[in-house]
Amino acid sequence: MEIKHSLGHANPALVVDAFDLRQQVFTQEQGFPADIDVDEYDDAALHVVLYLNQQPAAVLRCVFLDDGLIKVGRVAVQKTHRGKGLGREMMKFVQQYGAENQHQKIGLSAQYTAIAFYQSLGYQTEGEMYDEDGMDHIFMSLSLNR
Ligand code: COA
């Protein structure tokens, strides 16, 4: 297992892998419209891809907001590789990256079906559930202040 990252399009091949996997999961599997997956935040985001035997198996992106907040999104593990701890490995990578780079907090908009996944990593819900792209979501966060 290897976790690689690309700040914006610095590593174009990695970004292609990231977008391919996002499309597989969010567009083909979950049915979100194809044209909402890639957006303006991708140009400056940190793209993280986890490779198993050199094949992309999991993906996420980090968007850096003012006030020290890292907004994590597009978290997806290839269907055949779920439940093996790969999602947790990627989230731990982000937590370490955030702490090392003096970020204060990680936040994300969680699909309601993924709440337990993020809770198992120490994230807490904030506020009420809301609709995003036709699916219930809730904001969740993890403080990096020790
Ligand atoms: N419901 C409840 N618990 C879950 C869960 C779920 N859907 N998915 C994972 N968990 C728990 C695991 O049991 C494990 O708990 P443990 O630490 O007590 O053993 C922990 O979360 C880590 O699981 P892991 O194997 O690392 O999760 P994963 O690699 O399967 O990744 C997702 C989780 C949600 C990223 C993956 O299921 C996925 O890609 N889903 C489709 C896309 C999606 O919904 N993304 C989230 C967008 S907000």
XYZ file of C-alpha atoms and ligand atoms in Angstrom:
194
model
C 0.000 0.000 0.000
C 1.257 3.440 -0.913
C -0.375 6.835 -0.324
C 0.639 9.524 -2.827
C -0.495 13.108 -3.196
C -0.501 15.969 -5.657
C -0.989 19.635 -4.834
C -3.295 20.842 -7.578
C -2.197 19.362 -10.896
C 1.479 19.034 -9.922
C 1.273 15.293 -10.618
C -1.134 15.058 -13.595
C -1.138 11.221 -13.697
C -2.224 11.051 -10.055
C -5.006 13.561 -10.702
C -6.264 11.419 -13.604
C -6.337 8.405 -11.246
C -8.185 10.483 -8.637
C -10.826 11.761 -11.070
C -11.324 8.260 -12.579
C -11.968 6.691 -9.182
C -14.254 9.555 -8.109
C -16.258 9.111 -11.288
C -16.543 5.344 -10.731
C -17.901 5.795 -7.216
C -19.852 9.068 -7.202
C -21.145 9.150 -10.784
C -21.494 5.511 -11.821
C -22.205 3.853 -8.471
C -24.006 6.567 -6.494
C -25.669 8.339 -9.430
C -24.574 11.936 -8.824
C -24.502 14.050 -12.028
C -21.171 13.681 -13.853
C -20.683 17.424 -14.225
C -20.626 18.227 -10.499
C -17.716 15.966 -9.565
C -14.806 18.080 -10.778
C -15.106 21.708 -9.696
C -13.030 24.856 -9.247
C -11.597 23.655 -5.911
C -9.709 20.849 -7.654
C -7.150 23.271 -9.113
C -5.690 24.073 -5.682
C -6.718 20.978 -3.693
C -4.380 18.342 -2.305
C -5.336 15.152 -4.147
C -4.625 11.986 -2.188
C -4.660 8.540 -3.808
C -4.008 5.236 -2.079
C -2.453 2.624 -4.375
C -2.571 -1.142 -3.876
C -0.133 -2.994 -6.141
C 0.281 0.253 -8.123
C -3.485 0.385 -8.786
C -5.586 3.285 -7.434
C -7.846 1.887 -4.692
C -8.970 4.931 -2.692
C -9.128 8.698 -3.111
C -9.916 11.966 -1.368
C -9.142 15.635 -1.704
C -8.307 18.373 0.800
C -9.361 21.963 0.197
C -7.521 24.510 2.329
C -9.775 27.225 3.685
C -8.881 30.360 5.659
C -8.849 30.018 9.465
C -6.804 26.763 9.391
C -9.649 24.529 8.248
C -8.973 21.611 5.929
C -12.170 20.630 4.127
C -11.946 16.969 3.149
C -14.156 15.721 0.341
C -14.651 13.197 -2.450
C -13.694 10.365 -0.061
C -14.102 7.085 -1.911
C -12.767 3.556 -1.709
C -13.159 1.252 -4.695
C -16.125 -1.027 -4.029
C -14.123 -4.263 -4.028
C -11.692 -2.852 -1.443
C -14.130 -1.523 1.175
C -14.067 -2.689 4.770
C -10.314 -3.357 4.742
C -9.202 -0.186 6.519
C -8.154 1.755 3.392
C -10.547 4.649 4.095
C -9.166 4.867 7.624
C -5.552 4.899 6.312
C -6.301 7.849 4.008
C -8.061 9.798 6.760
C -5.149 9.165 9.135
C -2.812 10.488 6.448
C -4.835 13.726 6.279
C -4.848 14.027 10.073
C -1.068 13.700 10.171
C -0.617 16.112 7.256
C -2.894 18.672 8.952
C -1.103 18.411 12.288
C 2.350 18.686 10.673
C 1.311 21.755 8.692
C -0.250 23.609 11.627
C -3.865 23.342 10.520
C -6.448 23.695 13.291
C -9.308 21.540 12.214
C -10.546 19.057 9.614
C -14.144 19.413 8.456
C -16.250 17.506 5.974
C -19.765 17.161 4.665
C -20.616 13.526 5.422
C -23.176 11.477 3.564
C -25.500 10.134 6.272
C -24.463 6.563 5.405
C -20.825 7.412 6.215
C -21.412 9.034 9.634
C -20.324 5.910 11.549
C -17.152 5.698 9.463
C -16.088 9.230 10.425
C -17.222 8.766 14.028
C -14.924 5.747 14.287
C -12.081 8.175 13.469
C -13.038 10.670 16.181
C -15.107 13.103 14.082
C -18.149 14.710 15.672
C -21.302 15.945 13.980
C -22.047 19.680 14.030
C -25.561 21.032 13.541
C -28.423 19.433 11.663
C -28.685 17.234 8.602
C -29.094 19.117 5.279
C -29.695 18.242 1.659
C -26.710 18.361 -0.689
C -27.106 17.216 -4.284
C -30.266 15.304 -3.327
C -28.756 13.315 -0.451
C -28.809 13.894 3.317
C -25.473 15.159 4.644
C -24.205 16.456 7.955
C -21.122 18.545 8.780
C -18.520 16.673 10.834
C -15.215 17.841 12.236
C -12.080 16.859 14.105
C -9.996 19.375 16.035
C -6.239 19.140 15.501
C -5.410 21.311 18.513
C -3.692 19.336 21.194
N -21.061 2.218 8.278
C -20.569 1.980 9.511
N -19.262 1.843 9.790
C -18.417 1.917 8.754
C -18.853 2.138 7.435
C -20.239 2.302 7.216
N -20.734 2.537 5.993
N -17.789 2.153 6.618
C -16.719 1.964 7.415
N -17.107 1.836 8.696
C -16.249 1.653 9.866
C -15.534 0.326 9.807
O -16.289 -0.689 10.417
C -14.264 0.609 10.566
O -14.518 0.577 11.967
P -13.428 -0.026 13.015
O -12.321 0.984 13.036
O -14.199 -0.099 14.263
O -13.008 -1.319 12.445
C -13.967 2.056 10.203
O -15.220 2.631 9.806
C -12.954 2.185 9.095
O -13.435 1.452 7.976
P -12.636 1.297 6.621
O -12.513 -0.152 6.267
O -11.380 2.091 6.656
O -13.675 1.981 5.597
P -13.644 1.869 4.011
O -12.259 1.670 3.509
O -14.670 0.907 3.565
O -14.104 3.361 3.584
C -15.992 4.697 2.883
C -15.336 3.913 4.028
C -17.253 5.392 3.443
C -15.029 5.767 2.369
C -16.340 3.683 1.738
O -17.350 2.824 2.208
C -16.823 4.323 0.452
O -16.026 4.660 -0.409
N -18.158 4.467 0.264
C -18.702 5.021 -0.971
C -18.417 6.492 -1.141
C -18.891 7.292 0.037
O -20.011 7.152 0.501
N -18.014 8.182 0.511
C -18.290 9.025 1.657
C -18.693 10.368 1.186
S -19.014 11.451 2.576
